[in-house]
mmCIF file of C-alpha atoms in Angstrom:
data_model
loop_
_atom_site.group_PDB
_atom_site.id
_atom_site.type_symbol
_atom_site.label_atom_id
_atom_site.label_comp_id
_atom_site.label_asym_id
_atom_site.label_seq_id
_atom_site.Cartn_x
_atom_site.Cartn_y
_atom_site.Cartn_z
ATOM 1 C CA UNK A 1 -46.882 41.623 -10.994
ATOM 2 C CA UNK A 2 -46.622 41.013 -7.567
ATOM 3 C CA UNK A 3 -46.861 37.337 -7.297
ATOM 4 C CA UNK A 4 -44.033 36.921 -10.524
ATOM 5 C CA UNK A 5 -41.892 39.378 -8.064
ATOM 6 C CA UNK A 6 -42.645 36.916 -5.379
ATOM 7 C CA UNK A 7 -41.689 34.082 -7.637
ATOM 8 C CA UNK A 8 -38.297 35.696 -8.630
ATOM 9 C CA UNK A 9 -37.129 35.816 -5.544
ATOM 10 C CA UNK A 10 -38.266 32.234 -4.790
ATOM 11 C CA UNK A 11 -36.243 31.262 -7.912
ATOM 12 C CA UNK A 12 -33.412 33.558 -7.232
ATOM 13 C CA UNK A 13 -32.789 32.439 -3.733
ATOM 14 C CA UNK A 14 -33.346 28.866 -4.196
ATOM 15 C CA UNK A 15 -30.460 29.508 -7.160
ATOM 16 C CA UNK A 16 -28.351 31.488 -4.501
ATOM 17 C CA UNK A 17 -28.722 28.523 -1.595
ATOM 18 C CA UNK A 18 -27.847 25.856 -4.455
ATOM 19 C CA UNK A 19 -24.801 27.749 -5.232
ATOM 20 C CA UNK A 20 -23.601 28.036 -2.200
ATOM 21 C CA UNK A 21 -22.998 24.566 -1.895
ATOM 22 C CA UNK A 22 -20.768 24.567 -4.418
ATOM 23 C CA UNK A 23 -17.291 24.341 -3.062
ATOM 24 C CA UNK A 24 -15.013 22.420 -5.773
ATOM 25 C CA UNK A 25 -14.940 22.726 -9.328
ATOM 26 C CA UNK A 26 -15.642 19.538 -10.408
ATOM 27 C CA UNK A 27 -14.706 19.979 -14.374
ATOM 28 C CA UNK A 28 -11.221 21.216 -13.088
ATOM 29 C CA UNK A 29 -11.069 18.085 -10.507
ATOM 30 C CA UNK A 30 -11.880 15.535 -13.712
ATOM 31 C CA UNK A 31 -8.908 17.167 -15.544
ATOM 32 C CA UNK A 32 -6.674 16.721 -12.663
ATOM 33 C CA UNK A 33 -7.710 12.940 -12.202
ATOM 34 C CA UNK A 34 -7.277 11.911 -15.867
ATOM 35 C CA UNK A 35 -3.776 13.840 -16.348
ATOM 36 C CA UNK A 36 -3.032 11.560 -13.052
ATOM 37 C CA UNK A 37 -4.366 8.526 -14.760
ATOM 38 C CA UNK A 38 -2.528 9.066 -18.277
ATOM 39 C CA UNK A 39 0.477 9.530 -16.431
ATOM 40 C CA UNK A 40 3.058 6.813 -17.268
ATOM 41 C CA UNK A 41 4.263 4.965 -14.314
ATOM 42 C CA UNK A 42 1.297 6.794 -12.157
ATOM 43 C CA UNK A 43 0.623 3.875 -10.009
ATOM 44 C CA UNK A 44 3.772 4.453 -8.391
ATOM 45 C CA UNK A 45 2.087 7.476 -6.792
ATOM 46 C CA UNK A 46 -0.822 5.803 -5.666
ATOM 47 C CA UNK A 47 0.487 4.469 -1.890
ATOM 48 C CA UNK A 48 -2.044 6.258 0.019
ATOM 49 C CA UNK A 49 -4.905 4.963 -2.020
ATOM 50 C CA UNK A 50 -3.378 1.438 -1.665
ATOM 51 C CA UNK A 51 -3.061 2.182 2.184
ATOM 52 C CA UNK A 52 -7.083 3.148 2.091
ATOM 53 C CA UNK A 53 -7.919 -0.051 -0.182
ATOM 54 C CA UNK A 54 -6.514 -2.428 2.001
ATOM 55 C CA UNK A 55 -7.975 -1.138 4.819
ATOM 56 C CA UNK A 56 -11.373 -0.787 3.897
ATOM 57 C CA UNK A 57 -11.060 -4.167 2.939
ATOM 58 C CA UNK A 58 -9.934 -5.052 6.341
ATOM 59 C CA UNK A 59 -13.276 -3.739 7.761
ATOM 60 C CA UNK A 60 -15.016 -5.887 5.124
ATOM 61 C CA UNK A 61 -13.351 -8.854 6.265
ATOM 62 C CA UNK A 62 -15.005 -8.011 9.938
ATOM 63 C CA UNK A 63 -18.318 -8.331 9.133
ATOM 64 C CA UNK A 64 -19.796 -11.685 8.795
ATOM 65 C CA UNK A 65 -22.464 -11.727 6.484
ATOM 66 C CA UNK A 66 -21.843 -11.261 2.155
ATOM 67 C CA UNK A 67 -23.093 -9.068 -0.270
ATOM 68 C CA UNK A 68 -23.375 -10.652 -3.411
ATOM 69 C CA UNK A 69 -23.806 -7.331 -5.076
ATOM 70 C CA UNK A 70 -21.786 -4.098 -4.993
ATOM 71 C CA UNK A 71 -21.186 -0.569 -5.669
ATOM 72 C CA UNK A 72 -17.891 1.215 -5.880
ATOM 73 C CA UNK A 73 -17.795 4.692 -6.311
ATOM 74 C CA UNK A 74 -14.834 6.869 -7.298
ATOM 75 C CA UNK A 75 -13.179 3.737 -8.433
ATOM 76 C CA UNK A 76 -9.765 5.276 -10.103
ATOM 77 C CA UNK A 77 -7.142 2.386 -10.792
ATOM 78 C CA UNK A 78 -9.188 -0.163 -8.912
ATOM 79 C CA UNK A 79 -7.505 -0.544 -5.812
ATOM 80 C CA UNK A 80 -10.305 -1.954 -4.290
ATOM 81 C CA UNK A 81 -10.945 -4.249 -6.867
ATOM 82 C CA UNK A 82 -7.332 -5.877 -6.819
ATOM 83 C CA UNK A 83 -8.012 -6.444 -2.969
ATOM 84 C CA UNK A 84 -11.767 -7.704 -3.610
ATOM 85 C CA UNK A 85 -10.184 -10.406 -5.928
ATOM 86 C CA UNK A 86 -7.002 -11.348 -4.685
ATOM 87 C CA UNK A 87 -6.281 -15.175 -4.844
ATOM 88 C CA UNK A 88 -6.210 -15.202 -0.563
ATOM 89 C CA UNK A 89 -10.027 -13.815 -0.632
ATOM 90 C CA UNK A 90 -11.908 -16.997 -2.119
ATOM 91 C CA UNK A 91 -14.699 -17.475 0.398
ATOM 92 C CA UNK A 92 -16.626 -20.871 1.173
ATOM 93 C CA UNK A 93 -19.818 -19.715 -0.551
ATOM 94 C CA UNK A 94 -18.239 -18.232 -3.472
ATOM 95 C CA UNK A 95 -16.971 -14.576 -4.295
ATOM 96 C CA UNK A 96 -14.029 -12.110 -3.404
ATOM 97 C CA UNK A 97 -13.914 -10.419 0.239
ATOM 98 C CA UNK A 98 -17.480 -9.927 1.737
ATOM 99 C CA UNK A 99 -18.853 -12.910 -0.739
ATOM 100 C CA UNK A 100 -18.625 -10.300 -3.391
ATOM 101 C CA UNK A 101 -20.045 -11.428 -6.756
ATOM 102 C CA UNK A 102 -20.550 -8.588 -8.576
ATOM 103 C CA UNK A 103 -18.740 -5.186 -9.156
ATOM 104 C CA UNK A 104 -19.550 -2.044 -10.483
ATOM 105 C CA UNK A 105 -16.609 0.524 -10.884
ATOM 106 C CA UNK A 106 -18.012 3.762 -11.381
ATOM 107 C CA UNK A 107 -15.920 7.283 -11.714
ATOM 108 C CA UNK A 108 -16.801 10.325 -12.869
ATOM 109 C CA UNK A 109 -13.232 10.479 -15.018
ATOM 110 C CA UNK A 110 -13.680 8.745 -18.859
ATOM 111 C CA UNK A 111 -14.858 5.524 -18.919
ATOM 112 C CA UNK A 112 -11.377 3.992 -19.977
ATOM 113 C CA UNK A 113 -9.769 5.420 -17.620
ATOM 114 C CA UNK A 114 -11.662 3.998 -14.781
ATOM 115 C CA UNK A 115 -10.464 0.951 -12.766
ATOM 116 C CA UNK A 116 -8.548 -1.881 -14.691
ATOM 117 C CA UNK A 117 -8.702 -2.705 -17.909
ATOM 118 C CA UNK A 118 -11.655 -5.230 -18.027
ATOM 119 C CA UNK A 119 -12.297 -8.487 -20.649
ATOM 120 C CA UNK A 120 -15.100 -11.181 -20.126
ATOM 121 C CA UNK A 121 -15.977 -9.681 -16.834
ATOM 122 C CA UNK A 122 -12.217 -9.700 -15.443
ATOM 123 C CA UNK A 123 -9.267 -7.994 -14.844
ATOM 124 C CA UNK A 124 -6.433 -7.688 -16.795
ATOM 125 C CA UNK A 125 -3.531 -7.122 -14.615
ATOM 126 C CA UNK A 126 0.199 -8.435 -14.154
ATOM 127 C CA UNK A 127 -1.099 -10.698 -11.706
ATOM 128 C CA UNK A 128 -4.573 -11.623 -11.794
ATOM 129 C CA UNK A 129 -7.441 -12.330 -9.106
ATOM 130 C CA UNK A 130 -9.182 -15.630 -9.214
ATOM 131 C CA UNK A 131 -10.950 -16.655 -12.492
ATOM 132 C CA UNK A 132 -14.493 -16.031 -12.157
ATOM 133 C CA UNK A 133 -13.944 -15.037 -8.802
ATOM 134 C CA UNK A 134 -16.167 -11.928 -9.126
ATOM 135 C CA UNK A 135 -17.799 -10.163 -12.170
ATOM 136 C CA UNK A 136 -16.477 -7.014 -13.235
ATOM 137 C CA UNK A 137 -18.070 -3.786 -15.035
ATOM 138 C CA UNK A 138 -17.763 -0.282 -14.874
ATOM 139 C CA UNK A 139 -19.434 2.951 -15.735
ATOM 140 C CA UNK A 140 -18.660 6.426 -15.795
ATOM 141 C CA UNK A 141 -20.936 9.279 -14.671
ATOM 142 C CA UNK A 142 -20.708 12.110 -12.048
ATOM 143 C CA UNK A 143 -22.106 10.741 -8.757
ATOM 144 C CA UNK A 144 -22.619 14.482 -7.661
ATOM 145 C CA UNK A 145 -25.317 14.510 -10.817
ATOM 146 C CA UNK A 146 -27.444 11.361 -9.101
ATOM 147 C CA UNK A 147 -27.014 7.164 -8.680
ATOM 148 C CA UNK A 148 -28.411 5.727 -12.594
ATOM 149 C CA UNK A 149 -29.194 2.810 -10.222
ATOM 150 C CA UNK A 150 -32.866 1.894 -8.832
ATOM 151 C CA UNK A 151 -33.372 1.923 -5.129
ATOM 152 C CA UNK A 152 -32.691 -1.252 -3.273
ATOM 153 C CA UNK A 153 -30.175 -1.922 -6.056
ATOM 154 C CA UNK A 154 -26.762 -3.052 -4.128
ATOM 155 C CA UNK A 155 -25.528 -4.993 -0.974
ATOM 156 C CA UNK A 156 -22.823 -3.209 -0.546
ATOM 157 C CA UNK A 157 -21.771 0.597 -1.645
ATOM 158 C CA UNK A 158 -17.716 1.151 -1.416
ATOM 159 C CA UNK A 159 -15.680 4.724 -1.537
ATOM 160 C CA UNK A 160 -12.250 5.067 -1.055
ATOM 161 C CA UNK A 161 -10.838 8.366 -0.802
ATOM 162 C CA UNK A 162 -13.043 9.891 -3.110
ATOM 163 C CA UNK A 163 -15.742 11.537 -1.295
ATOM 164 C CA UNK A 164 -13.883 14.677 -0.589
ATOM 165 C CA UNK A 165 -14.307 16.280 -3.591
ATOM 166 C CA UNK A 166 -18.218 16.212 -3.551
ATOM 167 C CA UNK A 167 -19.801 19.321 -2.949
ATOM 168 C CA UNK A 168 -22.947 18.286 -1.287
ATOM 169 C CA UNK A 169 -22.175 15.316 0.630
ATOM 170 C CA UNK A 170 -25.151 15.176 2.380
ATOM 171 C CA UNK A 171 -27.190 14.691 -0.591
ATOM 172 C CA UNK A 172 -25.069 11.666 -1.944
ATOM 173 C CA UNK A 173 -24.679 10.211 1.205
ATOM 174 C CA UNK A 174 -28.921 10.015 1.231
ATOM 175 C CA UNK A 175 -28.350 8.727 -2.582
ATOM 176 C CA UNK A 176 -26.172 5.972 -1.593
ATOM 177 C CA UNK A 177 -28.745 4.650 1.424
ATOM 178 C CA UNK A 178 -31.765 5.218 -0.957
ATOM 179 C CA UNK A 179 -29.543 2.391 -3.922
ATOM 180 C CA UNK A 180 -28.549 0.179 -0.935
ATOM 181 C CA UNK A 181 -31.531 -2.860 -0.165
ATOM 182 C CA UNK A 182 -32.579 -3.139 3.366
ATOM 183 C CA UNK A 183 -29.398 -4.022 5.912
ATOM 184 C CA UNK A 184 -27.430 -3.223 3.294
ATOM 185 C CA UNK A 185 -23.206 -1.661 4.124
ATOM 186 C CA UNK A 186 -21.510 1.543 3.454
ATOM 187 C CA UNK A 187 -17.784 1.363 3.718
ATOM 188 C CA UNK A 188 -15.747 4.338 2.415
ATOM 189 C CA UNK A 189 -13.016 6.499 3.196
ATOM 190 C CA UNK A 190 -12.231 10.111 2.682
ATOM 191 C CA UNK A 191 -9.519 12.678 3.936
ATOM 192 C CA UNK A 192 -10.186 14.370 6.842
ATOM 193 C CA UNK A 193 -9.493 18.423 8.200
ATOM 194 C CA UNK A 194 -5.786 17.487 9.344
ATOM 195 C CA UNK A 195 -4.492 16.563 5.864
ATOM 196 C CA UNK A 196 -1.922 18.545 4.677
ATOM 197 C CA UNK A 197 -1.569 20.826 7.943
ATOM 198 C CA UNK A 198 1.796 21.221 8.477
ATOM 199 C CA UNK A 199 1.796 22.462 4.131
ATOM 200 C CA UNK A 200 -1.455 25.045 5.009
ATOM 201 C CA UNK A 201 0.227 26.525 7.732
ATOM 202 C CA UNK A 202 3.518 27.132 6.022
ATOM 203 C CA UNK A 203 1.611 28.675 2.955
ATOM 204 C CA UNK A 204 -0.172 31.103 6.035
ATOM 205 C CA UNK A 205 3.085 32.024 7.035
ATOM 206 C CA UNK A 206 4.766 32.363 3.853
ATOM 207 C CA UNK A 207 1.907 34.762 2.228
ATOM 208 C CA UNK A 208 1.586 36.812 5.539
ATOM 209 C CA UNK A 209 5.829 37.666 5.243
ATOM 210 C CA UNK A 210 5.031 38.105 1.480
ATOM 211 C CA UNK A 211 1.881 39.706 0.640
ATOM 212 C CA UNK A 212 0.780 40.758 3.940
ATOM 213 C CA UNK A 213 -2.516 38.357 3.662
ATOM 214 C CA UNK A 214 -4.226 35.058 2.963
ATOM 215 C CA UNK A 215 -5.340 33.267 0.337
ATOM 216 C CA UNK A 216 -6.680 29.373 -0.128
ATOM 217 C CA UNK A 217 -4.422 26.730 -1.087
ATOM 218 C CA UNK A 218 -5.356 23.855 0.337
ATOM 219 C CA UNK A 219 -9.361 22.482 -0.274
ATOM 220 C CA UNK A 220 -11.274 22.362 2.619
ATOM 221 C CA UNK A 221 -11.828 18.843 4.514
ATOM 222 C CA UNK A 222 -14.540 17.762 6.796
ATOM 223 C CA UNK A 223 -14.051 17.082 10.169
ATOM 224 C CA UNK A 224 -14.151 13.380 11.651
ATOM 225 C CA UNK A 225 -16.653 14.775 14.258
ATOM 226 C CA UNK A 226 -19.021 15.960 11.591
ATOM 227 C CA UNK A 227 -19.118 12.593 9.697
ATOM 228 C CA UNK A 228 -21.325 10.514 12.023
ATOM 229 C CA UNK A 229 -24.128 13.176 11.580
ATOM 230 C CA UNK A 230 -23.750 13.211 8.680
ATOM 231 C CA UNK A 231 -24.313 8.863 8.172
ATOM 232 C CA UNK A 232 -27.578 9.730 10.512
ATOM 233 C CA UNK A 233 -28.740 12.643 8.683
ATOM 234 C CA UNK A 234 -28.531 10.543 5.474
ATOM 235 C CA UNK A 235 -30.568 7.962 7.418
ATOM 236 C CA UNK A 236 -27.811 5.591 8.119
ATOM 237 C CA UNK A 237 -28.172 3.397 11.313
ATOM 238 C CA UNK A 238 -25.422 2.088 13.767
ATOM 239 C CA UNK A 239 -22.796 4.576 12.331
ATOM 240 C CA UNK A 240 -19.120 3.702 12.813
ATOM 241 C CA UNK A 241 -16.479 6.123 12.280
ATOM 242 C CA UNK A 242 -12.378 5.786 12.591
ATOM 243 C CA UNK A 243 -9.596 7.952 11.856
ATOM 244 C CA UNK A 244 -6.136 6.400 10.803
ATOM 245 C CA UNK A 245 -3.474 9.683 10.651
ATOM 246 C CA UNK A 246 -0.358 8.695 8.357
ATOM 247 C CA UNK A 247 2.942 10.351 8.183
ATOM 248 C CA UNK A 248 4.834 9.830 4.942
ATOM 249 C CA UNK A 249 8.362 11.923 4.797
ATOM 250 C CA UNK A 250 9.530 14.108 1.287
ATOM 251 C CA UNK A 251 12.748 15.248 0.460
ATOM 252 C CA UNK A 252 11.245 18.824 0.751
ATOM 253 C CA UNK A 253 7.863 20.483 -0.117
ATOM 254 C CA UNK A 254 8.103 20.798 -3.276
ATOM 255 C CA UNK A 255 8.437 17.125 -4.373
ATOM 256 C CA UNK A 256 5.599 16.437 -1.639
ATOM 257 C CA UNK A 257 3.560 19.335 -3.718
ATOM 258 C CA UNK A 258 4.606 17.167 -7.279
ATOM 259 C CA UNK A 259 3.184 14.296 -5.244
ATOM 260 C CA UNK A 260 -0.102 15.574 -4.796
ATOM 261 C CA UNK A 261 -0.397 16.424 -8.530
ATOM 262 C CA UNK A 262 0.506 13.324 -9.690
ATOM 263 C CA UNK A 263 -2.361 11.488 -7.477
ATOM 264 C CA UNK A 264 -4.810 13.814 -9.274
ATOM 265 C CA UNK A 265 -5.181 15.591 -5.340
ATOM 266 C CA UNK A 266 -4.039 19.290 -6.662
ATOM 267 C CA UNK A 267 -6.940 21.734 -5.314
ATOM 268 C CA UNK A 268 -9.945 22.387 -7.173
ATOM 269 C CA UNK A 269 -11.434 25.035 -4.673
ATOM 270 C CA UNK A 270 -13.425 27.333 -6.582
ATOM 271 C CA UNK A 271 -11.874 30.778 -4.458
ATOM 272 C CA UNK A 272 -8.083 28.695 -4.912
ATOM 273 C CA UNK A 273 -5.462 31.357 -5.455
ATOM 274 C CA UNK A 274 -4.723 31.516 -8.729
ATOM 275 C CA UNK A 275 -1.155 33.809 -8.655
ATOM 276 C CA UNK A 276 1.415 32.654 -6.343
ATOM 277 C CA UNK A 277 4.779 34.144 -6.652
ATOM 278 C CA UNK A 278 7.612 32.021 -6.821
ATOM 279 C CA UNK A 279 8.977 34.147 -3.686
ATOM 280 C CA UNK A 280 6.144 33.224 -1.864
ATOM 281 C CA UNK A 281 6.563 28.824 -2.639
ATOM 282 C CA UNK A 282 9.956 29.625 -1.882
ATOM 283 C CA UNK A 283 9.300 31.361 1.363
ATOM 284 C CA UNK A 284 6.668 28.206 2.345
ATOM 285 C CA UNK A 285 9.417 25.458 1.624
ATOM 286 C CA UNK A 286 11.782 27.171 3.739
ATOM 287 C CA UNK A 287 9.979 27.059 6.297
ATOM 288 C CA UNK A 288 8.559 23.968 5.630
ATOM 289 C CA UNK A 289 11.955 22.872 5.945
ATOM 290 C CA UNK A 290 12.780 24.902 9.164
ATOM 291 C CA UNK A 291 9.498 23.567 10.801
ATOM 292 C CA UNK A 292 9.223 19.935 10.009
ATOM 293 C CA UNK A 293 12.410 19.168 8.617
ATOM 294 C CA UNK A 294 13.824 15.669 9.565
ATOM 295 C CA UNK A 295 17.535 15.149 10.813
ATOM 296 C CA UNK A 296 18.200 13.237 7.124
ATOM 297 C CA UNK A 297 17.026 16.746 5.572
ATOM 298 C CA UNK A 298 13.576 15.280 4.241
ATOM 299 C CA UNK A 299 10.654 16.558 5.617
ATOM 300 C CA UNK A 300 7.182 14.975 7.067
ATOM 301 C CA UNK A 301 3.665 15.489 5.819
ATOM 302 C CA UNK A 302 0.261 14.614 7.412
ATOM 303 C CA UNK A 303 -2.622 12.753 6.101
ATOM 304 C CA UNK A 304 -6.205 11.610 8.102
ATOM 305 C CA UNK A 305 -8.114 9.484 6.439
ATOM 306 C CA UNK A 306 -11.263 9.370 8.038
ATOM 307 C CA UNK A 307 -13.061 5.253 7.653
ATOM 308 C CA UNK A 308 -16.898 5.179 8.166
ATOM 309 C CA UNK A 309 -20.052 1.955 7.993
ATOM 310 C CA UNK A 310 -23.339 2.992 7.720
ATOM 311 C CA UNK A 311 -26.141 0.728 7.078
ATOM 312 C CA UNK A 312 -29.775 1.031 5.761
ATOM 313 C CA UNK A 313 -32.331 0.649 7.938
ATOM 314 C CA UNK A 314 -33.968 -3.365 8.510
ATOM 315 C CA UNK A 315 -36.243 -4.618 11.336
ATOM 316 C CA UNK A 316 -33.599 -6.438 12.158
ATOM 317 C CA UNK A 317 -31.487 -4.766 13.679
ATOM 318 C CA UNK A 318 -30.332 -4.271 17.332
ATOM 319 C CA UNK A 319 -31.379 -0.408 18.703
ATOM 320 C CA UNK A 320 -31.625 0.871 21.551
ATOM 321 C CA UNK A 321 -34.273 0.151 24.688
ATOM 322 C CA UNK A 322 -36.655 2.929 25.226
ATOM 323 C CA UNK A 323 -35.441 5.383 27.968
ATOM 324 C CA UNK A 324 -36.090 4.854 31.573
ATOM 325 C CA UNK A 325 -36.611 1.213 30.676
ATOM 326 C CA UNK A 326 -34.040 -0.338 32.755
ATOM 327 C CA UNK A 327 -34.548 -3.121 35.578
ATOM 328 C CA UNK A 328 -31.141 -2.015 37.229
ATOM 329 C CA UNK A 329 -29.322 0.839 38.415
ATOM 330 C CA UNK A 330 -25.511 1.514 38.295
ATOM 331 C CA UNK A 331 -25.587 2.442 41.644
ATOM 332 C CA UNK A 332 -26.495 -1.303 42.521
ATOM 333 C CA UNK A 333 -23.524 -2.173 41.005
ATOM 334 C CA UNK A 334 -21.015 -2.163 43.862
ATOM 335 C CA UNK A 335 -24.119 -4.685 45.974
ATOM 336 C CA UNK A 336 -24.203 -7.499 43.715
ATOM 337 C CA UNK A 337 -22.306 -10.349 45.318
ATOM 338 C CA UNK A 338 -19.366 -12.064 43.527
ATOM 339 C CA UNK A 339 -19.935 -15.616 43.108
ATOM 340 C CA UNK A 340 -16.484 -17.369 42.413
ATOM 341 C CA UNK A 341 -16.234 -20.957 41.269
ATOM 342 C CA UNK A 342 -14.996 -23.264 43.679
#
């Protein structure tokens, strides 16, 4: 009896400490995505995940050396794609940006849904990449649930602005490094803690005139400082992290609110408040109005996305010289004698 009662409690708090990573309702955020997906004329919404394509593709563009095989995860309307392809990307050795050959779009939302609309390999949009440029496929599964892929799979594993609905992002973070072959590049993209401040603060406000408390609106974000341990905890080497904060105005906070609905980004917080009185929106757009309101009436809202590169560990490369192993001192500096060209 007493070792079952010791295993109950093993199995009861190992359920309790799994549990309490869970953050987001997933099921809920799947809904949201696919309603955003179905929606006719949805694309139109989509500006901040063109903003993020584009410039993860920039970063691509940096690095020198190709990866013939890659991974994007949370793929949605294939943003990333279009820019992978695009007719200006044709390298010298073949392939889209980053000598790109091959492309898996993967999503956790139905498998139609996800990316472009794919025949013989390639997309089928208004304007089209380059024939052949890159090879196309796409799966659906819930990245959360594990990688279907075998380690040392991929070249390259891609995220934009997906990441921040994962509730243990620790774990897929080691998932993506363990499906990546040796030297092999993360480049993703997520939101970051100063989205949306200027709309939590108004809904702090608003509930403390109205209800005389506080309740979650707004999903919680990690912070940019958090995400380089994070890339080393995983096991990542030479982490690189950015933050690029945009600024996009509304006419008021309720169409900004109809915005983030329609790009599938409506909360999915598992303690979200689930009655809001229409005093209370009304009280937050007032002062949303009051607070950040523009001289033309509209009114601004805040968005950091946070970029980060990991890689997977090679012999190859650079890291750092053993402590105490250097031949100079800084305070020699300011001896060493100028020599200037005659």
């Amino acid at each position: 009896m007493l070792a079952q009662g010791h295993i109950a409690r093993a199995v009861v708090g190992s359920a309790c400490r799994s549990l309490s990573n869970i953050v987001f309702n997933r099921d809920l955020k799947r809904r949201h995505r696919e309603a955003a997906l179905k929606l006719d004329g949805g694309n139109y919404y989509d500006y901040l995940r063109q903003e993020s394509a584009a410039n993860l593709v920039d970063r691509l563009e940096d690095i020198t050396r190709t990866f013939p095989k890659a991974l994007e995860l949370g793929s949605y309307r294939g943003e990333l794609s279009k820019h992978i392809t695009c007719r200006e990307c044709v390298r010298e050795g073949g392939g889209g940006v980053g000598g790109i050959k091959e492309l898996i779009q993967c999503d956790f939302v139905a498998e139609e849904l996800n990316g472009f609309e794919i025949v013989d390999g390639q997309m089928v949009v208004e304007e089209p990449g380059v024939p052949g440029l890159v090879s196309l496929s796409k799966d659906s599964f819930d990245e959360e649930q594990g990688l279907p892929f075998e380690d040392g799979s991929f070249d390259l594993v891609m995220s934009s602005l997906s990441m921040h609905w994962v509730n243990d992002l620790p774990m897929l973070l080691k998932r993506i490094k363990n499906v990546l072959k040796p030297d092999g590049a993360f480049v993703a993209s997520m939101f970051g803690g100063n989205t949306l401040r200027e709309l939590r603060y108004c809904f702090y406000l608003a509930e403390q005139e109205r209800r005389g408390g506080l309740s979650p609106h707004a999903s919680p974000l990690a912070k940019a400082s958090d995400i380089a341990g994070l890339l080393q905890g995983a096991g990542f080497t030479l982490p690189t992290v950015d933050i690029d904060t945009v600024t996009i105005s509304y006419p008021n906070a309720i169409v900004l609110m109809e915005h983030l609905v329609h790009m599938g980004e409506g909360t999915a917080s598992l303690n979200r408040s689930y009655a809001v009185g229409t005093d209370t929106f009304l009280a937050m757009a007032a002062l949303y109005q009051d607070m950040y309101g523009l001289e033309d009436g509209s009114v601004t809202a805040t968005f950091e996305i946070i970029y980060m590169i990991g890689w997977s560990p090679d012999v190859s490369q650079p890291k750092a010289c053993r402590r105490g192993s250097a031949q100079n001192s800084l305070k020699d500096l300011g001896k060493t004698d100028i020599i200037t060209p005659k």
